Coordinates of C-alpha atoms and ligand atoms in Angstrom, one line a residue:
Chain A
M1 CA 155.5 75.5 74.3
A2 CA 155.8 75.6 70.6
E3 CA 155.0 71.9 70.3
K4 CA 151.8 72.5 72.2
T5 CA 150.7 75.3 69.9
V6 CA 151.4 73.1 66.9
E7 CA 149.3 70.3 68.5
S8 CA 146.3 72.4 69.2
L9 CA 146.6 74.0 65.8
S10 CA 146.4 70.7 64.1
K11 CA 143.5 69.6 66.3
A12 CA 141.7 72.8 65.4
L13 CA 142.4 72.1 61.7
D14 CA 141.0 68.6 62.1
C15 CA 137.9 70.0 63.6
V16 CA 137.4 72.4 60.7
Q17 CA 137.9 69.5 58.3
Q18 CA 135.2 67.5 60.1
L19 CA 132.9 70.4 60.1
R20 CA 133.3 70.7 56.3
T21 CA 132.5 67.0 55.8
S22 CA 129.4 67.2 57.9
V23 CA 128.2 70.2 56.0
C24 CA 128.9 68.3 52.8
D25 CA 126.9 65.4 54.1
V26 CA 123.8 67.6 54.7
F27 CA 123.9 68.9 51.2
R28 CA 124.4 65.5 49.7
Y29 CA 121.5 64.1 51.7
M30 CA 119.3 66.9 50.5
T31 CA 120.2 66.5 46.8
E32 CA 119.6 62.8 47.0
G33 CA 116.1 63.6 48.3
N34 CA 113.6 61.1 49.3
S35 CA 114.4 58.3 46.9
E36 CA 111.4 56.1 47.7
S37 CA 108.5 57.5 45.7
G38 CA 105.0 57.2 47.1
D39 CA 103.4 59.1 49.8
D40 CA 104.2 56.9 52.7
D41 CA 103.9 59.2 55.7
T42 CA 106.3 57.2 57.8
Q43 CA 109.0 57.3 55.1
R44 CA 108.7 61.1 54.8
K45 CA 109.0 61.5 58.6
Q46 CA 112.0 59.2 58.6
Y47 CA 113.7 61.4 56.0
V48 CA 113.1 64.6 58.0
I49 CA 114.5 62.9 61.1
N50 CA 117.6 61.8 59.3
L51 CA 118.1 65.3 58.0
K52 CA 117.7 66.7 61.4
E53 CA 120.3 64.2 62.7
T54 CA 122.9 65.4 60.1
L55 CA 122.1 69.0 60.9
N56 CA 122.7 68.2 64.6
T57 CA 126.1 66.7 63.7
V58 CA 126.9 70.0 61.9
T59 CA 126.1 72.0 65.1
R60 CA 128.2 69.6 67.2
R61 CA 131.1 70.0 64.9
L62 CA 130.8 73.7 64.8
H63 CA 130.8 73.7 68.6
D64 CA 134.0 71.6 68.5
V65 CA 135.6 74.1 66.1
E66 CA 134.7 77.0 68.4
E67 CA 136.1 75.2 71.4
S68 CA 139.4 74.3 69.8
V69 CA 139.8 77.9 68.4
N70 CA 139.3 79.2 71.9
K71 CA 142.0 77.0 73.2
L72 CA 144.5 78.5 70.8
S73 CA 146.7 81.2 72.3
V74 CA 146.8 84.5 70.5
P75 CA 150.3 85.0 68.8
S76 CA 152.3 87.7 70.4
G77 CA 152.8 90.4 67.8
A78 CA 153.4 90.1 64.1
F79 CA 155.8 87.5 62.7
Q80 CA 159.2 89.2 62.5
L81 CA 162.6 88.7 61.1
G82 CA 164.6 90.8 63.5
N83 CA 164.8 94.4 62.7
T84 CA 163.5 93.9 59.2
G85 CA 160.1 93.9 60.8
F86 CA 160.3 97.7 60.8
L87 CA 160.1 97.6 57.1
S88 CA 156.4 96.7 57.3
L89 CA 155.9 99.8 59.4
D90 CA 157.2 102.1 56.7
P91 CA 154.5 104.6 55.9
T92 CA 155.4 105.0 52.2
L93 CA 153.3 102.7 50.1
D94 CA 155.9 101.3 47.7
M95 CA 158.1 100.4 50.7
Q96 CA 155.4 98.2 52.3
V97 CA 155.6 95.7 49.5
L98 CA 159.3 95.1 50.4
Y99 CA 158.6 93.3 53.6
G100 CA 156.3 90.8 51.9
R101 CA 158.9 90.1 49.3
L102 CA 161.5 89.8 52.0
L103 CA 159.4 87.1 53.7
D104 CA 158.9 85.3 50.4
S105 CA 162.6 85.2 49.7
Y106 CA 163.3 84.1 53.3
K107 CA 160.9 81.2 52.8
W108 CA 162.5 80.4 49.5
T109 CA 166.0 80.3 50.9
E110 CA 164.8 78.2 53.8
K111 CA 163.4 75.7 51.3
V112 CA 166.6 75.7 49.3
R113 CA 168.5 74.9 52.5
D114 CA 166.2 72.0 53.3
Y115 CA 166.4 70.6 49.8
S116 CA 170.2 70.8 49.7
A117 CA 170.3 69.2 53.1
F118 CA 168.4 66.3 51.6
A119 CA 170.5 66.2 48.5
V120 CA 173.8 66.0 50.2
P121 CA 173.4 62.5 51.6
I122 CA 171.9 61.2 48.3
W123 CA 174.8 62.5 46.3
A124 CA 177.3 61.3 48.9
Q125 CA 176.2 57.7 47.9
N126 CA 177.5 58.3 44.3
G127 CA 180.3 55.8 43.8
V128 CA 182.0 57.5 40.8
K129 CA 182.6 60.6 42.9
R130 CA 185.8 59.5 44.5
S131 CA 188.0 59.1 41.4
Q132 CA 186.8 62.4 39.9
Q133 CA 187.6 64.3 43.0
T134 CA 191.2 63.1 43.1
A135 CA 191.7 64.0 39.4
L136 CA 190.5 67.5 40.2
V137 CA 192.8 67.8 43.2
R138 CA 195.8 66.6 41.2
K139 CA 195.2 69.2 38.4
R140 CA 194.8 72.0 40.8
R141 CA 198.0 71.2 42.6
M142 CA 200.0 71.3 39.4
A143 CA 198.3 74.6 38.3
Q144 CA 199.2 76.2 41.6
T145 CA 202.9 76.2 40.7
S146 CA 202.5 78.0 37.3
H147 CA 200.7 81.1 38.6
C148 CA 203.2 81.5 41.4
Q149 CA 206.8 81.4 40.2
P150 CA 209.9 83.2 41.4
P151 CA 210.4 86.3 39.3
Q152 CA 214.0 85.3 38.3
H153 CA 212.6 82.0 36.9
V154 CA 209.9 83.9 34.9
D155 CA 212.4 86.4 33.6
A156 CA 214.7 83.5 32.5
I157 CA 212.0 81.7 30.6
L158 CA 210.7 84.9 29.0
K159 CA 214.2 85.7 27.8
T160 CA 214.8 82.2 26.4
I161 CA 211.5 82.1 24.6
G162 CA 211.6 85.7 23.5
G163 CA 215.1 85.3 22.1
T164 CA 213.9 82.8 19.5
F165 CA 211.8 85.3 17.6
N166 CA 213.7 87.5 15.2
G167 CA 212.4 91.1 15.1
M168 CA 210.3 90.8 18.3
Q169 CA 211.6 92.4 21.5
L170 CA 210.3 91.7 25.0
S171 CA 210.9 94.1 27.8
I172 CA 209.8 93.1 31.3
S173 CA 208.8 95.4 34.2
R174 CA 207.0 94.7 37.5
P175 CA 205.0 97.8 38.5
Y176 CA 202.4 95.7 40.3
G177 CA 204.6 93.6 42.6
T178 CA 207.0 90.7 42.0
N179 CA 204.5 88.1 41.0
S180 CA 203.0 90.0 38.1
A181 CA 205.3 90.8 35.3
V182 CA 204.2 93.3 32.6
V183 CA 205.8 92.5 29.3
Q184 CA 205.9 95.0 26.5
V185 CA 206.3 93.3 23.1
D186 CA 207.6 95.3 20.1
L187 CA 206.8 93.5 16.9
D188 CA 209.1 95.2 14.4
H189 CA 207.4 98.4 13.3
V190 CA 204.0 96.7 13.1
L191 CA 202.5 96.6 16.5
K192 CA 203.1 96.7 20.2
A193 CA 201.5 94.5 22.8
V194 CA 201.3 94.6 26.6
I195 CA 201.0 91.2 28.2
T196 CA 200.3 90.9 31.9
F197 CA 201.4 87.8 33.7
K198 CA 200.6 86.1 37.0
G199 CA 203.6 83.9 37.5
L200 CA 203.8 82.2 34.1
L201 CA 200.1 82.5 33.3
I202 CA 199.0 85.3 30.9
E203 CA 196.3 87.3 32.5
W204 CA 195.6 90.1 30.1
V205 CA 196.8 91.4 26.7
L206 CA 196.3 94.6 24.8
I207 CA 197.5 95.5 21.3
R208 CA 198.4 99.0 20.1
G209 CA 200.0 100.6 17.1
Y210 CA 203.7 101.1 16.7
D211 CA 203.4 104.9 17.1
E212 CA 201.0 104.8 20.1
P213 CA 202.2 105.6 23.6
M214 CA 202.7 102.6 26.0
L215 CA 203.1 104.5 29.2
T216 CA 200.5 106.4 31.3
E217 CA 201.2 110.0 32.4
D218 CA 202.8 108.8 35.6
G219 CA 205.3 106.6 33.7
R220 CA 203.7 103.2 34.3
V221 CA 203.0 100.8 31.5
D222 CA 199.4 101.5 30.3
L223 CA 197.5 98.2 30.5
W224 CA 194.0 99.4 29.7
T225 CA 193.7 102.3 27.2
P226 CA 192.6 100.7 23.9
S227 CA 194.2 101.7 20.6
D228 CA 192.9 104.6 18.5
Y229 CA 193.1 102.5 15.4
H230 CA 190.3 100.2 14.2
V231 CA 192.8 97.5 13.1
F232 CA 194.5 97.2 16.5
R233 CA 191.3 97.2 18.4
K234 CA 190.3 94.2 16.4
V235 CA 193.6 92.5 16.7
S236 CA 193.4 93.2 20.5
E237 CA 190.1 91.5 20.7
N238 CA 191.4 88.5 18.8
A239 CA 194.5 88.3 20.9
Q240 CA 192.3 88.1 24.0
A241 CA 190.4 85.3 22.5
A242 CA 193.6 83.5 21.6
M243 CA 194.9 84.1 25.2
V244 CA 192.0 81.9 26.4
H245 CA 192.6 79.3 23.7
Y246 CA 196.3 78.9 24.6
Y247 CA 195.7 79.0 28.3
G248 CA 197.4 75.9 29.8
P249 CA 198.3 76.0 33.5
L250 CA 199.7 72.4 33.3
Y251 CA 202.3 73.3 30.7
P252 CA 202.8 77.1 31.1
E253 CA 206.1 77.3 29.1
F254 CA 204.5 75.4 26.2
S255 CA 201.4 77.6 26.2
L256 CA 203.5 80.8 26.5
R257 CA 205.7 79.8 23.6
S258 CA 202.6 78.9 21.5
Y259 CA 201.0 82.2 22.3
L260 CA 204.0 84.3 21.4
T261 CA 204.4 82.4 18.2
W262 CA 200.8 83.3 17.4
I263 CA 201.5 87.0 18.1
Y264 CA 204.6 86.8 16.0
S265 CA 202.5 85.7 13.1
Y266 CA 201.2 89.3 12.9
M267 CA 204.6 90.4 11.6
K268 CA 203.1 90.8 8.1
L269 CA 199.8 92.2 9.3
F270 CA 199.7 94.9 6.6
S271 CA 201.2 93.0 3.7
E272 CA 199.9 89.4 3.8
P273 CA 196.7 88.7 1.8
C274 CA 193.8 86.7 3.3
V275 CA 194.1 83.0 2.5
K276 CA 190.4 82.7 1.9
C277 CA 189.6 85.7 -0.4
G278 CA 193.0 86.5 -1.6
S279 CA 192.7 90.2 -1.0
R280 CA 194.6 92.4 1.5
L281 CA 191.6 94.5 2.3
L282 CA 188.0 93.7 3.3
N283 CA 185.9 96.6 4.6
A284 CA 189.1 98.7 4.7
M285 CA 190.7 96.2 7.2
P286 CA 193.6 93.9 6.6
P287 CA 193.3 90.2 7.7
T288 CA 193.1 90.7 11.5
W289 CA 192.7 87.1 12.4
R290 CA 195.4 84.4 12.5
D291 CA 194.3 80.8 12.6
L292 CA 195.2 79.2 16.0
K293 CA 196.7 76.1 14.4
T294 CA 198.0 77.1 11.0
L295 CA 198.7 80.8 11.9
Q296 CA 197.4 81.7 8.4
P297 CA 195.9 85.2 7.9
Y298 CA 192.1 85.6 7.6
H299 CA 189.8 88.6 7.5
E300 CA 187.4 89.0 10.3
D301 CA 184.5 87.9 8.0
C302 CA 186.6 85.2 6.2
K303 CA 187.4 83.1 9.2
S304 CA 185.1 80.1 9.4
Chain B
M1 CA 205.6 116.1 16.6
I2 CA 202.7 113.8 16.1
I3 CA 203.4 110.9 13.8
M4 CA 200.3 110.1 11.8
G5 CA 200.4 107.2 9.5
F6 CA 201.6 106.9 6.0
S7 CA 200.4 109.2 3.2
T8 CA 200.7 109.0 -0.5
L9 CA 199.7 111.6 -3.1
Q10 CA 198.8 111.4 -6.7
T11 CA 197.2 113.5 -9.4
F12 CA 193.9 112.2 -10.9
P13 CA 193.4 113.1 -14.5
L14 CA 190.0 114.6 -15.5
I15 CA 187.6 112.0 -16.7
E16 CA 187.0 112.6 -20.5
G17 CA 184.2 115.0 -21.2
L18 CA 183.8 116.0 -17.6
T19 CA 184.9 119.2 -15.8
G20 CA 186.9 119.2 -12.6
P21 CA 184.0 119.4 -10.2
Q22 CA 182.2 116.7 -12.2
T23 CA 185.2 114.4 -11.9
L24 CA 185.4 115.1 -8.2
D25 CA 181.7 114.2 -7.9
V26 CA 182.3 110.9 -9.6
L27 CA 185.2 110.2 -7.2
H28 CA 182.9 111.2 -4.3
K29 CA 180.3 108.8 -5.4
R30 CA 182.8 105.9 -5.8
I31 CA 184.4 106.4 -2.4
T32 CA 181.1 106.8 -0.5
A33 CA 179.8 103.7 -2.2
L34 CA 182.8 101.9 -0.7
G35 CA 181.6 102.9 2.7
A36 CA 183.7 106.0 3.4
R37 CA 182.1 109.0 5.0
V38 CA 182.9 112.7 4.8
S39 CA 184.6 113.9 8.0
G40 CA 185.1 117.5 7.1
Q41 CA 187.1 119.7 4.8
F42 CA 190.8 120.1 4.3
V43 CA 193.2 122.7 2.8
V44 CA 196.9 122.5 2.0
D45 CA 198.2 125.8 0.7
C46 CA 201.5 127.1 -0.4
E47 CA 202.9 130.5 -0.8
T48 CA 206.2 131.2 -2.5
Y49 CA 208.7 133.9 -1.5
F50 CA 211.7 135.0 -3.5
S51 CA 215.0 136.2 -2.0
A52 CA 215.8 139.8 -2.6
P53 CA 218.8 140.4 -5.0
S54 CA 220.8 141.9 -2.2
L55 CA 220.6 138.7 -0.1
L56 CA 222.9 136.4 -2.1
P57 CA 226.0 137.2 -4.1
G58 CA 225.8 137.2 -7.9
N59 CA 222.4 136.9 -9.5
S60 CA 221.3 133.7 -7.7
Q61 CA 217.9 133.7 -6.2
R62 CA 216.5 131.3 -3.5
V63 CA 212.9 130.2 -3.3
L64 CA 211.2 129.9 0.0
N65 CA 207.9 128.0 0.1
V66 CA 205.6 128.4 3.1
L67 CA 202.9 125.7 3.5
H68 CA 200.0 125.1 5.8
N69 CA 198.1 121.9 6.3
T70 CA 194.7 121.8 8.1
E71 CA 195.8 118.4 9.4
E72 CA 198.5 120.1 11.4
P73 CA 196.7 123.4 12.3
A74 CA 199.3 124.6 14.8
S75 CA 202.3 124.3 12.4
V76 CA 203.7 126.2 9.5
F77 CA 206.1 124.4 7.2
A78 CA 208.9 126.4 5.5
I79 CA 210.9 124.7 2.7
L80 CA 213.9 126.4 1.1
E81 CA 214.4 125.2 -2.4
G82 CA 217.7 124.6 -4.2
G83 CA 220.7 122.7 -2.8
A84 CA 221.1 119.0 -2.5
K85 CA 218.9 118.8 0.6
Q86 CA 215.7 120.6 1.1
P87 CA 215.5 121.3 4.8
V88 CA 211.9 121.6 6.2
L89 CA 211.4 124.1 9.0
V90 CA 208.4 123.3 11.2
A91 CA 207.3 126.4 13.1
D92 CA 204.3 127.5 14.9
T93 CA 201.9 130.0 13.3
L94 CA 204.0 133.0 14.5
L95 CA 206.0 132.5 11.4
D96 CA 203.1 133.8 9.3
A97 CA 203.3 137.0 11.3
L98 CA 207.0 137.2 11.0
L99 CA 207.3 136.8 7.2
P100 CA 205.8 140.2 6.2
K101 CA 208.4 141.8 8.4
M102 CA 211.2 140.1 6.4
A103 CA 210.0 141.6 3.2
V104 CA 213.5 143.1 2.7
L105 CA 214.9 139.6 2.4
Y106 CA 212.0 137.6 1.0
T107 CA 209.2 139.0 -1.1
S108 CA 206.1 137.4 -2.4
N109 CA 203.5 138.1 -5.0
K110 CA 200.6 136.4 -3.2
K111 CA 198.1 136.8 -6.0
Q112 CA 200.3 135.0 -8.5
T113 CA 202.0 132.3 -6.6
R114 CA 199.4 131.1 -4.1
I115 CA 198.5 127.5 -4.8
E116 CA 196.2 125.3 -2.8
S117 CA 194.5 121.9 -2.8
K118 CA 191.1 122.0 -1.1
G119 CA 188.2 119.6 -0.7
N120 CA 186.5 116.9 1.3
R121 CA 188.2 114.7 3.8
Y122 CA 186.9 111.2 4.1
E123 CA 187.3 108.4 6.6
M124 CA 187.0 104.7 6.3
G125 CA 188.3 102.5 9.0
D126 CA 191.9 103.6 9.5
F127 CA 192.1 105.2 6.0
V128 CA 191.8 108.9 5.4
V129 CA 191.2 110.1 1.9
K130 CA 191.4 113.7 0.7
L131 CA 190.0 114.7 -2.6
G132 CA 191.6 118.0 -3.4
S133 CA 190.7 120.5 -6.1
V134 CA 193.9 122.4 -7.0
T135 CA 193.6 126.1 -7.7
M136 CA 196.4 128.5 -8.5
S137 CA 195.6 132.2 -8.1
G138 CA 192.0 131.3 -8.2
S139 CA 191.9 129.1 -11.3
F140 CA 191.4 125.4 -11.4
K141 CA 194.5 123.3 -12.2
G142 CA 193.6 119.7 -11.5
I143 CA 192.9 117.1 -8.9
L144 CA 195.2 115.8 -6.1
V145 CA 194.2 112.6 -4.2
E146 CA 195.9 112.0 -0.8
V147 CA 195.5 108.6 0.8
C148 CA 196.6 108.1 4.3
Y149 CA 196.8 104.9 6.3
L150 CA 196.9 105.9 9.9
A151 CA 197.8 102.6 11.6
C152 CA 201.2 102.1 9.9
V153 CA 204.1 104.5 9.8
V154 CA 206.6 102.5 7.6
P155 CA 205.7 102.7 3.9
A156 CA 207.4 99.4 3.0
L157 CA 205.2 97.5 5.5
C158 CA 201.9 98.6 4.1
W159 CA 202.4 100.0 0.6
E160 CA 200.8 97.1 -1.2
M161 CA 197.7 97.3 1.0
V162 CA 197.3 101.0 0.5
W163 CA 197.8 100.5 -3.2
E164 CA 195.0 97.9 -3.2
F165 CA 192.8 100.5 -1.4
M166 CA 193.6 103.2 -3.9
Q167 CA 192.8 101.0 -6.9
S168 CA 189.4 100.3 -5.5
F169 CA 188.2 103.8 -6.3
L170 CA 191.0 105.4 -8.5
G171 CA 191.2 102.4 -10.8
S172 CA 194.0 102.2 -13.3
T173 CA 195.3 105.7 -12.7
V174 CA 197.2 104.4 -9.6
P175 CA 200.9 104.0 -10.6
S176 CA 202.1 100.5 -9.9
T177 CA 205.2 101.6 -8.2
L178 CA 205.8 103.8 -5.1
P179 CA 206.0 107.5 -5.7
P180 CA 209.7 108.4 -6.2
Y181 CA 209.8 110.5 -3.0
I182 CA 208.6 107.6 -0.9
Q183 CA 210.7 105.0 -2.8
S184 CA 213.9 106.5 -1.4
R185 CA 212.7 106.3 2.2
Q186 CA 210.3 103.4 2.3
N187 CA 211.9 101.9 5.4
A188 CA 211.9 105.0 7.4
T189 CA 209.3 106.3 9.7
F190 CA 206.9 108.5 7.9
S191 CA 206.1 112.0 9.3
P192 CA 203.9 115.0 8.4
T193 CA 206.9 116.8 6.8
D194 CA 207.1 114.0 4.3
T195 CA 203.4 114.7 3.4
I196 CA 204.1 118.4 3.0
Q197 CA 207.2 117.7 0.8
M198 CA 205.1 115.6 -1.5
Y199 CA 202.5 118.3 -1.8
L200 CA 205.2 120.8 -2.7
E201 CA 206.5 118.5 -5.4
K202 CA 203.0 118.2 -6.9
F203 CA 202.4 121.9 -6.6
N204 CA 205.6 122.6 -8.5
E205 CA 204.5 120.2 -11.2
F206 CA 201.3 122.1 -11.6
R207 CA 203.2 125.4 -11.8
K208 CA 205.5 124.1 -14.5
Q209 CA 202.4 123.0 -16.5
T210 CA 201.2 126.6 -16.7
V211 CA 204.6 127.8 -17.8
A212 CA 204.6 125.2 -20.6
R213 CA 201.2 126.3 -21.9
Ligands
ZN401 ZN1 189.4 87.6 3.3

């Protein structure tokens, strides 16, 4: 049924095309005019006859078009995408636009689907693909173990690593289930940090002042409320950037140790001068950045 | 009690040829040029009460100082002078209502003894600066500058940094060592009673000056 409609449609389109060419022929013939000059009567008659002939072609073609159009069946109702068709019936003016747009995006996604269907076999021929894919799979498999570790194991590692820093205390709690440890870090009387883990991977970190509360009203460790102090809000920001830098799912213990070492370098936040400008204060702020490799203090505006 | 940073207090001598208000104006210009902005007014005041002769044996007399600080609007600080230790009593404002009723034990001549430091409060980052004009029974006595660093509560950890900050607008008038009061407790956690004790020390210095003259 559908195929028949398509066939007759294309036939009708052909007819229209032929009609247009014949009309074009008439006009071309007329613009060329009677090329042979002179007042030969027979020549002039011949020209009129030819013109009549082309005009006749036009009428024939027009007849063809009418015929093929008549053959076409009238489509039953408007083109609809299920219930969304009702959108076009919405009486409010600004809603009527929606249906048109919906159809547009429908067509667009259809096209995307077609293109991707074409693209898949082409890309499948790519020879390099295979080795890359296995590398990805291997990485992913190793990573899977570091974000999912037995809590005893995580506790043991945190204790061993935490014990190596003099003046820094770690206390572990698990208010959000066994797999996510919340570690509160007390760095002397300088600052406090809350580090949230997923297995052995650090998920979030927040820095607050030594005198700021670490628990919410219901007694849980507060993971979200930022510090009241400018300096700790800045350090918090930097600690989150460093968290991303030290992220290493392949060697979780190593990256955890590096990260805690980095945090430990804030021990002298209020007394160490910036290595670039030599001052302790810049814009009323101490050096709030610690270099990720050398751990040296820099002001926010002094780090390169 | 709220812990709020580490404060240090120093007198600022009048700039030669300038009056008190003019000197304060110079300081105001310096500190606002650094980027600090005025965040209101502050007052620290102190009234002194003397014990009635009948209270203690012999002729000894004890001095009770009652202080208020706008930074701690809900508290009244009472400090009893004399003795090895000076205990600080922190009470709520009911104490103010109670004291007149104790007139038999402690009396005060408010007009003569009331001393206060009053002026602008500035904020810059985590620093709070208070430029106070000190007046005793209505007459100008001098200038007290309080500098507070809110983000650190242990003086030993941040003293050098606070010193650097003070030098940036007080210049060479900043003593190169910690004030004696803080020196003795620089590794302890700082609290508002420490601030009030330092104010009392400075107020007593101003009072002695008047006696000497
Ligand atoms: Zn710097």
